[in-house]
Amino acid sequence: MTNQSNNDLYRNSIQYVHGLITPSSDTESMLGTRTIFHGIHSPEIFTSETISLPELGPGEILVKVRLASICMSDVHTITGHRTEPTPSVLGHEAVVEVVAHRRPESDLSEGDRLTFSVADCCNKCEFCLKGLNQKCTKLFKYGHAKLSDGSGFNGCYASYIILRRGTHVVKIPDVISDRCAAPINCSLATTMCAMEFVPKIKNGRAFVQGDGILGLYTCAALRELGYDTVYCSGMRIRRSEFIDRFGAIPLYNDEVLHEETNKIDVVVEVCGVSAVVNDGIRLLKPGGLYLFLGMVHPHSELNITGEQIIRKCLTIKGVHNYAPRHLDQAVDFLEKTIQKYPYDEVIGPAYALSDLSAAMKLSIEKVYSRVLIKPNMT
């Protein structure tokens, strides 16, 4: 069955009741394709299957995946640097389109483009009430759940996703393309979370350790906060052009690093490499802030002393994922700056879902900040 006939079949099986799109009893007639990750030691790492979609439960949203992007956390999973439950459907970054929903209180309509929170939360527990929804006691994360947990359409490397009732969604403004929208709900929203802890300092100086998409977003965000000087370092000198166009100064020279000792107000680690931490501590002024975002993997032991932190009166803050408010901020930030920074240019080519392995290989090579997957590519 073609994607077009698949979509037509489902459109014919929905009914509109008081402005609410509700699936009819024929929902199971609609088919969805998903790519299943079986683990790196499996004879077949990825397999694909097409099955009937389940009925929607209260508060759920059925969305079509317009465009997904491959996050480095997925690369870490398929290269064995981190372990996730298997079998599963990977992928948590995507821009999606509403097909049907059971949220009577919402203003969602069929065809709306959305971004969604990577974490589904209860909004009632201790952590949710503190604004740490990403640490909810009933946390569910898209692209990180076992196939048997929930609908089975829980990851972005599939033609459809069923968004759970506690998942925050935000409509995508027309000015933002699918290519630019796909990474919003991971990298950019996490950047917005980090910026909550960054003080506004007159003539502020910052250093971003990492020139991937999270680093570039952070450079732009710091500049928009009013930081006069933002340095950005990384492993690939060819990214210097993009660092500059995202408002920062490319820094690949140890001599320059030494000149900035005790002159930096904020250091943001987004590269995932623990070896850079001593440089960051040395560069910070007394009373400076160090944000850790990238070292979300077991191989992140730190070789530092308590004295280094105490004598400089430093603040070290870990930032992991984000709360619903940060997703709203991310969409707003992108809409306001879409013409100012080259968001589209750092995104690579789009692959069909059947070519996921090839797309993953290109992601591992880090030629592009993001490689795309278009599950409904015809």
PDB file of N, CA and C in Angstrom, residues 32-110:
ATOM      1  N   GLY A  32       1.227   1.351   9.759  1.00  0.00           N
ATOM      2  CA  GLY A  32       2.395   2.160  10.063  1.00  0.00           C
ATOM      3  C   GLY A  32       3.655   1.334   9.902  1.00  0.00           C
ATOM      4  N   THR A  33       4.699   1.961   9.410  1.00  0.00           N
ATOM      5  CA  THR A  33       5.992   1.298   9.244  1.00  0.00           C
ATOM      6  C   THR A  33       6.954   1.786  10.316  1.00  0.00           C
ATOM      7  N   ARG A  34       7.677   0.874  10.909  1.00  0.00           N
ATOM      8  CA  ARG A  34       8.654   1.250  11.928  1.00  0.00           C
ATOM      9  C   ARG A  34       9.937   0.445  11.733  1.00  0.00           C
ATOM     10  N   THR A  35      11.056   1.085  12.039  1.00  0.00           N
ATOM     11  CA  THR A  35      12.349   0.411  11.984  1.00  0.00           C
ATOM     12  C   THR A  35      12.755   0.056  13.404  1.00  0.00           C
ATOM     13  N   ILE A  36      12.975  -1.208  13.651  1.00  0.00           N
ATOM     14  CA  ILE A  36      13.224  -1.706  15.000  1.00  0.00           C
ATOM     15  C   ILE A  36      14.723  -1.914  15.212  1.00  0.00           C
ATOM     16  N   PHE A  37      15.221  -1.373  16.320  1.00  0.00           N
ATOM     17  CA  PHE A  37      16.613  -1.557  16.720  1.00  0.00           C
ATOM     18  C   PHE A  37      16.685  -2.749  17.673  1.00  0.00           C
ATOM     19  N   HIS A  38      17.515  -3.741  17.328  1.00  0.00           N
ATOM     20  CA  HIS A  38      17.597  -4.970  18.115  1.00  0.00           C
ATOM     21  C   HIS A  38      18.845  -5.037  18.990  1.00  0.00           C
ATOM     22  N   GLY A  39      19.700  -4.044  18.904  1.00  0.00           N
ATOM     23  CA  GLY A  39      20.935  -4.055  19.677  1.00  0.00           C
ATOM     24  C   GLY A  39      22.133  -4.338  18.800  1.00  0.00           C
ATOM     25  N   ILE A  40      23.282  -3.846  19.232  1.00  0.00           N
ATOM     26  CA  ILE A  40      24.478  -3.922  18.377  1.00  0.00           C
ATOM     27  C   ILE A  40      25.022  -5.340  18.258  1.00  0.00           C
ATOM     28  N   HIS A  41      24.618  -6.240  19.150  1.00  0.00           N
ATOM     29  CA  HIS A  41      25.124  -7.617  19.087  1.00  0.00           C
ATOM     30  C   HIS A  41      24.138  -8.550  18.391  1.00  0.00           C
ATOM     31  N   SER A  42      23.048  -8.000  17.884  1.00  0.00           N
ATOM     32  CA  SER A  42      22.063  -8.815  17.189  1.00  0.00           C
ATOM     33  C   SER A  42      22.538  -9.121  15.769  1.00  0.00           C
ATOM     34  N   PRO A  43      22.194 -10.288  15.222  1.00  0.00           N
ATOM     35  CA  PRO A  43      22.555 -10.600  13.833  1.00  0.00           C
ATOM     36  C   PRO A  43      22.046  -9.536  12.862  1.00  0.00           C
ATOM     37  N   GLU A  44      20.852  -9.002  13.135  1.00  0.00           N
ATOM     38  CA  GLU A  44      20.319  -7.888  12.366  1.00  0.00           C
ATOM     39  C   GLU A  44      20.079  -6.722  13.316  1.00  0.00           C
ATOM     40  N   ILE A  45      20.879  -5.669  13.172  1.00  0.00           N
ATOM     41  CA  ILE A  45      20.753  -4.535  14.085  1.00  0.00           C
ATOM     42  C   ILE A  45      19.421  -3.827  13.884  1.00  0.00           C
ATOM     43  N   PHE A  46      19.040  -3.634  12.604  1.00  0.00           N
ATOM     44  CA  PHE A  46      17.773  -2.989  12.276  1.00  0.00           C
ATOM     45  C   PHE A  46      16.922  -3.920  11.418  1.00  0.00           C
ATOM     46  N   THR A  47      15.633  -3.965  11.727  1.00  0.00           N
ATOM     47  CA  THR A  47      14.668  -4.604  10.838  1.00  0.00           C
ATOM     48  C   THR A  47      13.478  -3.668  10.679  1.00  0.00           C
ATOM     49  N   SER A  48      12.737  -3.846   9.611  1.00  0.00           N
ATOM     50  CA  SER A  48      11.579  -2.990   9.348  1.00  0.00           C
ATOM     51  C   SER A  48      10.321  -3.835   9.272  1.00  0.00           C
ATOM     52  N   GLU A  49       9.219  -3.276   9.774  1.00  0.00           N
ATOM     53  CA  GLU A  49       7.946  -3.979   9.672  1.00  0.00           C
ATOM     54  C   GLU A  49       6.817  -2.972   9.506  1.00  0.00           C
ATOM     55  N   THR A  50       5.762  -3.411   8.856  1.00  0.00           N
ATOM     56  CA  THR A  50       4.561  -2.612   8.661  1.00  0.00           C
ATOM     57  C   THR A  50       3.402  -3.330   9.327  1.00  0.00           C
ATOM     58  N   ILE A  51       2.765  -2.654  10.280  1.00  0.00           N
ATOM     59  CA  ILE A  51       1.686  -3.273  11.052  1.00  0.00           C
ATOM     60  C   ILE A  51       0.537  -2.286  11.225  1.00  0.00           C
ATOM     61  N   SER A  52      -0.605  -2.779  11.707  1.00  0.00           N
ATOM     62  CA  SER A  52      -1.745  -1.909  11.976  1.00  0.00           C
ATOM     63  C   SER A  52      -1.469  -1.028  13.180  1.00  0.00           C
ATOM     64  N   LEU A  53      -1.904   0.216  13.095  1.00  0.00           N
ATOM     65  CA  LEU A  53      -1.760   1.129  14.224  1.00  0.00           C
ATOM     66  C   LEU A  53      -2.827   0.837  15.273  1.00  0.00           C
ATOM     67  N   PRO A  54      -2.474   0.978  16.540  1.00  0.00           N
ATOM     68  CA  PRO A  54      -3.468   0.745  17.594  1.00  0.00           C
ATOM     69  C   PRO A  54      -4.418   1.941  17.719  1.00  0.00           C
ATOM     70  N   GLU A  55      -5.539   1.708  18.390  1.00  0.00           N
ATOM     71  CA  GLU A  55      -6.490   2.784  18.655  1.00  0.00           C
ATOM     72  C   GLU A  55      -5.868   3.789  19.619  1.00  0.00           C
ATOM     73  N   LEU A  56      -6.280   5.032  19.500  1.00  0.00           N
ATOM     74  CA  LEU A  56      -5.797   6.065  20.414  1.00  0.00           C
ATOM     75  C   LEU A  56      -6.525   5.981  21.749  1.00  0.00           C
ATOM     76  N   GLY A  57      -5.747   6.238  22.817  1.00  0.00           N
ATOM     77  CA  GLY A  57      -6.328   6.333  24.138  1.00  0.00           C
ATOM     78  C   GLY A  57      -6.616   7.783  24.479  1.00  0.00           C
ATOM     79  N   PRO A  58      -7.267   8.054  25.602  1.00  0.00           N
ATOM     80  CA  PRO A  58      -7.568   9.429  26.009  1.00  0.00           C
ATOM     81  C   PRO A  58      -6.304  10.286  26.098  1.00  0.00           C
ATOM     82  N   GLY A  59      -6.366  11.477  25.503  1.00  0.00           N
ATOM     83  CA  GLY A  59      -5.250  12.403  25.549  1.00  0.00           C
ATOM     84  C   GLY A  59      -4.155  12.145  24.541  1.00  0.00           C
ATOM     85  N   GLU A  60      -4.268  11.063  23.774  1.00  0.00           N
ATOM     86  CA  GLU A  60      -3.204  10.730  22.822  1.00  0.00           C
ATOM     87  C   GLU A  60      -3.391  11.448  21.480  1.00  0.00           C
ATOM     88  N   ILE A  61      -2.272  11.575  20.756  1.00  0.00           N
ATOM     89  CA  ILE A  61      -2.275  12.223  19.445  1.00  0.00           C
ATOM     90  C   ILE A  61      -1.581  11.298  18.454  1.00  0.00           C
ATOM     91  N   LEU A  62      -2.214  11.025  17.347  1.00  0.00           N
ATOM     92  CA  LEU A  62      -1.571  10.295  16.258  1.00  0.00           C
ATOM     93  C   LEU A  62      -0.965  11.318  15.312  1.00  0.00           C
ATOM     94  N   VAL A  63       0.344  11.217  15.097  1.00  0.00           N
ATOM     95  CA  VAL A  63       1.040  12.157  14.215  1.00  0.00           C
ATOM     96  C   VAL A  63       1.851  11.405  13.177  1.00  0.00           C
ATOM     97  N   LYS A  64       1.939  12.003  12.006  1.00  0.00           N
ATOM     98  CA  LYS A  64       2.802  11.496  10.942  1.00  0.00           C
ATOM     99  C   LYS A  64       4.166  12.153  11.081  1.00  0.00           C
ATOM    100  N   VAL A  65       5.216  11.389  10.956  1.00  0.00           N
ATOM    101  CA  VAL A  65       6.565  11.936  11.028  1.00  0.00           C
ATOM    102  C   VAL A  65       6.912  12.565   9.684  1.00  0.00           C
ATOM    103  N   ARG A  66       6.975  13.885   9.677  1.00  0.00           N
ATOM    104  CA  ARG A  66       7.337  14.599   8.443  1.00  0.00           C
ATOM    105  C   ARG A  66       8.833  14.509   8.179  1.00  0.00           C
ATOM    106  N   LEU A  67       9.617  14.728   9.232  1.00  0.00           N
ATOM    107  CA  LEU A  67      11.071  14.710   9.086  1.00  0.00           C
ATOM    108  C   LEU A  67      11.694  14.490  10.462  1.00  0.00           C
ATOM    109  N   ALA A  68      12.595  13.526  10.553  1.00  0.00           N
ATOM    110  CA  ALA A  68      13.323  13.250  11.795  1.00  0.00           C
ATOM    111  C   ALA A  68      14.794  13.579  11.592  1.00  0.00           C
ATOM    112  N   SER A  69      15.484  13.831  12.681  1.00  0.00           N
ATOM    113  CA  SER A  69      16.932  14.054  12.598  1.00  0.00           C
ATOM    114  C   SER A  69      17.638  13.117  13.559  1.00  0.00           C
ATOM    115  N   ILE A  70      18.850  12.758  13.218  1.00  0.00           N
ATOM    116  CA  ILE A  70      19.609  11.788  14.007  1.00  0.00           C
ATOM    117  C   ILE A  70      20.442  12.528  15.042  1.00  0.00           C
ATOM    118  N   CYS A  71      20.094  12.317  16.296  1.00  0.00           N
ATOM    119  CA  CYS A  71      20.821  12.923  17.410  1.00  0.00           C
ATOM    120  C   CYS A  71      22.071  12.084  17.701  1.00  0.00           C
ATOM    121  N   MET A  72      23.090  12.732  18.281  1.00  0.00           N
ATOM    122  CA  MET A  72      24.305  11.999  18.614  1.00  0.00           C
ATOM    123  C   MET A  72      24.058  10.943  19.690  1.00  0.00           C
ATOM    124  N   SER A  73      23.012  11.094  20.484  1.00  0.00           N
ATOM    125  CA  SER A  73      22.726  10.055  21.472  1.00  0.00           C
ATOM    126  C   SER A  73      22.354   8.745  20.777  1.00  0.00           C
ATOM    127  N   ASP A  74      21.666   8.830  19.626  1.00  0.00           N
ATOM    128  CA  ASP A  74      21.360   7.625  18.859  1.00  0.00           C
ATOM    129  C   ASP A  74      22.627   7.025  18.263  1.00  0.00           C
ATOM    130  N   VAL A  75      23.533   7.894  17.845  1.00  0.00           N
ATOM    131  CA  VAL A  75      24.828   7.421  17.346  1.00  0.00           C
ATOM    132  C   VAL A  75      25.576   6.698  18.458  1.00  0.00           C
ATOM    133  N   HIS A  76      25.544   7.261  19.668  1.00  0.00           N
ATOM    134  CA  HIS A  76      26.197   6.609  20.806  1.00  0.00           C
ATOM    135  C   HIS A  76      25.582   5.241  21.081  1.00  0.00           C
ATOM    136  N   THR A  77      24.270   5.134  20.888  1.00  0.00           N
ATOM    137  CA  THR A  77      23.588   3.861  21.125  1.00  0.00           C
ATOM    138  C   THR A  77      24.023   2.796  20.123  1.00  0.00           C
ATOM    139  N   ILE A  78      24.042   3.150  18.852  1.00  0.00           N
ATOM    140  CA  ILE A  78      24.362   2.135  17.838  1.00  0.00           C
ATOM    141  C   ILE A  78      25.855   1.849  17.732  1.00  0.00           C
ATOM    142  N   THR A  79      26.673   2.673  18.411  1.00  0.00           N
ATOM    143  CA  THR A  79      28.116   2.405  18.427  1.00  0.00           C
ATOM    144  C   THR A  79      28.553   1.798  19.763  1.00  0.00           C
ATOM    145  N   GLY A  80      27.585   1.542  20.649  1.00  0.00           N
ATOM    146  CA  GLY A  80      27.885   0.856  21.892  1.00  0.00           C
ATOM    147  C   GLY A  80      28.376   1.732  23.025  1.00  0.00           C
ATOM    148  N   HIS A  81      28.310   3.060  22.880  1.00  0.00           N
ATOM    149  CA  HIS A  81      28.767   3.950  23.946  1.00  0.00           C
ATOM    150  C   HIS A  81      27.716   4.141  25.038  1.00  0.00           C
ATOM    151  N   ARG A  82      26.491   3.789  24.748  1.00  0.00           N
ATOM    152  CA  ARG A  82      25.438   3.826  25.758  1.00  0.00           C
ATOM    153  C   ARG A  82      24.468   2.698  25.461  1.00  0.00           C
ATOM    154  N   THR A  83      23.750   2.277  26.474  1.00  0.00           N
ATOM    155  CA  THR A  83      22.851   1.130  26.327  1.00  0.00           C
ATOM    156  C   THR A  83      21.412   1.573  26.488  1.00  0.00           C
ATOM    157  N   GLU A  84      20.559   1.145  25.572  1.00  0.00           N
ATOM    158  CA  GLU A  84      19.129   1.425  25.629  1.00  0.00           C
ATOM    159  C   GLU A  84      18.367   0.100  25.571  1.00  0.00           C
ATOM    160  N   PRO A  85      17.130   0.079  26.070  1.00  0.00           N
ATOM    161  CA  PRO A  85      16.327  -1.145  26.016  1.00  0.00           C
ATOM    162  C   PRO A  85      16.093  -1.590  24.574  1.00  0.00           C
ATOM    163  N   THR A  86      16.081  -2.875  24.366  1.00  0.00           N
ATOM    164  CA  THR A  86      15.788  -3.425  23.039  1.00  0.00           C
ATOM    165  C   THR A  86      14.789  -4.569  23.175  1.00  0.00           C
ATOM    166  N   PRO A  87      14.025  -4.838  22.116  1.00  0.00           N
ATOM    167  CA  PRO A  87      13.953  -4.078  20.863  1.00  0.00           C
ATOM    168  C   PRO A  87      13.230  -2.749  21.073  1.00  0.00           C
ATOM    169  N   SER A  88      13.548  -1.772  20.226  1.00  0.00           N
ATOM    170  CA  SER A  88      12.954  -0.452  20.370  1.00  0.00           C
ATOM    171  C   SER A  88      12.941   0.254  19.022  1.00  0.00           C
ATOM    172  N   VAL A  89      12.225   1.366  18.978  1.00  0.00           N
ATOM    173  CA  VAL A  89      12.278   2.274  17.833  1.00  0.00           C
ATOM    174  C   VAL A  89      13.035   3.503  18.295  1.00  0.00           C
ATOM    175  N   LEU A  90      14.218   3.713  17.747  1.00  0.00           N
ATOM    176  CA  LEU A  90      15.040   4.855  18.128  1.00  0.00           C
ATOM    177  C   LEU A  90      14.508   6.137  17.486  1.00  0.00           C
ATOM    178  N   GLY A  91      15.121   7.240  17.859  1.00  0.00           N
ATOM    179  CA  GLY A  91      14.778   8.538  17.276  1.00  0.00           C
ATOM    180  C   GLY A  91      13.844   9.326  18.160  1.00  0.00           C
ATOM    181  N   HIS A  92      14.269  10.534  18.529  1.00  0.00           N
ATOM    182  CA  HIS A  92      13.435  11.402  19.370  1.00  0.00           C
ATOM    183  C   HIS A  92      13.339  12.824  18.831  1.00  0.00           C
ATOM    184  N   GLU A  93      14.086  13.142  17.784  1.00  0.00           N
ATOM    185  CA  GLU A  93      14.019  14.475  17.178  1.00  0.00           C
ATOM    186  C   GLU A  93      13.180  14.403  15.907  1.00  0.00           C
ATOM    187  N   ALA A  94      12.132  15.207  15.848  1.00  0.00           N
ATOM    188  CA  ALA A  94      11.299  15.188  14.637  1.00  0.00           C
ATOM    189  C   ALA A  94      10.306  16.336  14.630  1.00  0.00           C
ATOM    190  N   VAL A  95       9.920  16.722  13.439  1.00  0.00           N
ATOM    191  CA  VAL A  95       8.757  17.580  13.243  1.00  0.00           C
ATOM    192  C   VAL A  95       7.659  16.667  12.715  1.00  0.00           C
ATOM    193  N   VAL A  96       6.462  16.791  13.286  1.00  0.00           N
ATOM    194  CA  VAL A  96       5.379  15.848  12.982  1.00  0.00           C
ATOM    195  C   VAL A  96       4.119  16.599  12.564  1.00  0.00           C
ATOM    196  N   GLU A  97       3.162  15.852  12.037  1.00  0.00           N
ATOM    197  CA  GLU A  97       1.914  16.434  11.540  1.00  0.00           C
ATOM    198  C   GLU A  97       0.724  15.695  12.147  1.00  0.00           C
ATOM    199  N   VAL A  98      -0.234  16.447  12.663  1.00  0.00           N
ATOM    200  CA  VAL A  98      -1.390  15.858  13.322  1.00  0.00           C
ATOM    201  C   VAL A  98      -2.262  15.105  12.320  1.00  0.00           C
ATOM    202  N   VAL A  99      -2.590  13.872  12.662  1.00  0.00           N
ATOM    203  CA  VAL A  99      -3.533  13.071  11.885  1.00  0.00           C
ATOM    204  C   VAL A  99      -4.858  12.956  12.635  1.00  0.00           C
ATOM    205  N   ALA A 100      -4.759  12.661  13.933  1.00  0.00           N
ATOM    206  CA  ALA A 100      -5.958  12.537  14.770  1.00  0.00           C
ATOM    207  C   ALA A 100      -5.545  12.706  16.221  1.00  0.00           C
ATOM    208  N   HIS A 101      -6.505  13.059  17.073  1.00  0.00           N
ATOM    209  CA  HIS A 101      -6.171  13.172  18.484  1.00  0.00           C
ATOM    210  C   HIS A 101      -7.396  12.980  19.364  1.00  0.00           C
ATOM    211  N   ARG A 102      -7.117  12.755  20.638  1.00  0.00           N
ATOM    212  CA  ARG A 102      -8.167  12.659  21.646  1.00  0.00           C
ATOM    213  C   ARG A 102      -7.832  13.590  22.807  1.00  0.00           C
ATOM    214  N   ARG A 103      -7.662  14.876  22.466  1.00  0.00           N
ATOM    215  CA  ARG A 103      -7.421  15.919  23.465  1.00  0.00           C
ATOM    216  C   ARG A 103      -8.513  16.978  23.322  1.00  0.00           C
ATOM    217  N   PRO A 104      -9.624  16.800  23.987  1.00  0.00           N
ATOM    218  CA  PRO A 104     -10.763  17.700  23.796  1.00  0.00           C
ATOM    219  C   PRO A 104     -10.473  19.141  24.202  1.00  0.00           C
ATOM    220  N   GLU A 105      -9.464  19.342  25.063  1.00  0.00           N
ATOM    221  CA  GLU A 105      -9.173  20.693  25.531  1.00  0.00           C
ATOM    222  C   GLU A 105      -8.224  21.452  24.600  1.00  0.00           C
ATOM    223  N   SER A 106      -7.703  20.788  23.567  1.00  0.00           N
ATOM    224  CA  SER A 106      -6.687  21.410  22.717  1.00  0.00           C
ATOM    225  C   SER A 106      -7.312  22.071  21.492  1.00  0.00           C
ATOM    226  N   ASP A 107      -6.495  22.893  20.820  1.00  0.00           N
ATOM    227  CA  ASP A 107      -6.937  23.536  19.577  1.00  0.00           C
ATOM    228  C   ASP A 107      -6.261  22.899  18.368  1.00  0.00           C
ATOM    229  N   LEU A 108      -5.842  21.650  18.503  1.00  0.00           N
ATOM    230  CA  LEU A 108      -5.155  20.966  17.411  1.00  0.00           C
ATOM    231  C   LEU A 108      -6.111  20.628  16.281  1.00  0.00           C
ATOM    232  N   SER A 109      -5.584  20.747  15.057  1.00  0.00           N
ATOM    233  CA  SER A 109      -6.351  20.397  13.872  1.00  0.00           C
ATOM    234  C   SER A 109      -5.528  19.463  12.995  1.00  0.00           C
ATOM    235  N   GLU A 110      -6.209  18.693  12.198  1.00  0.00           N
ATOM    236  CA  GLU A 110      -5.518  17.818  11.250  1.00  0.00           C
ATOM    237  C   GLU A 110      -4.617  18.661  10.353  1.00  0.00           C
TER     238      GLU A 110
END
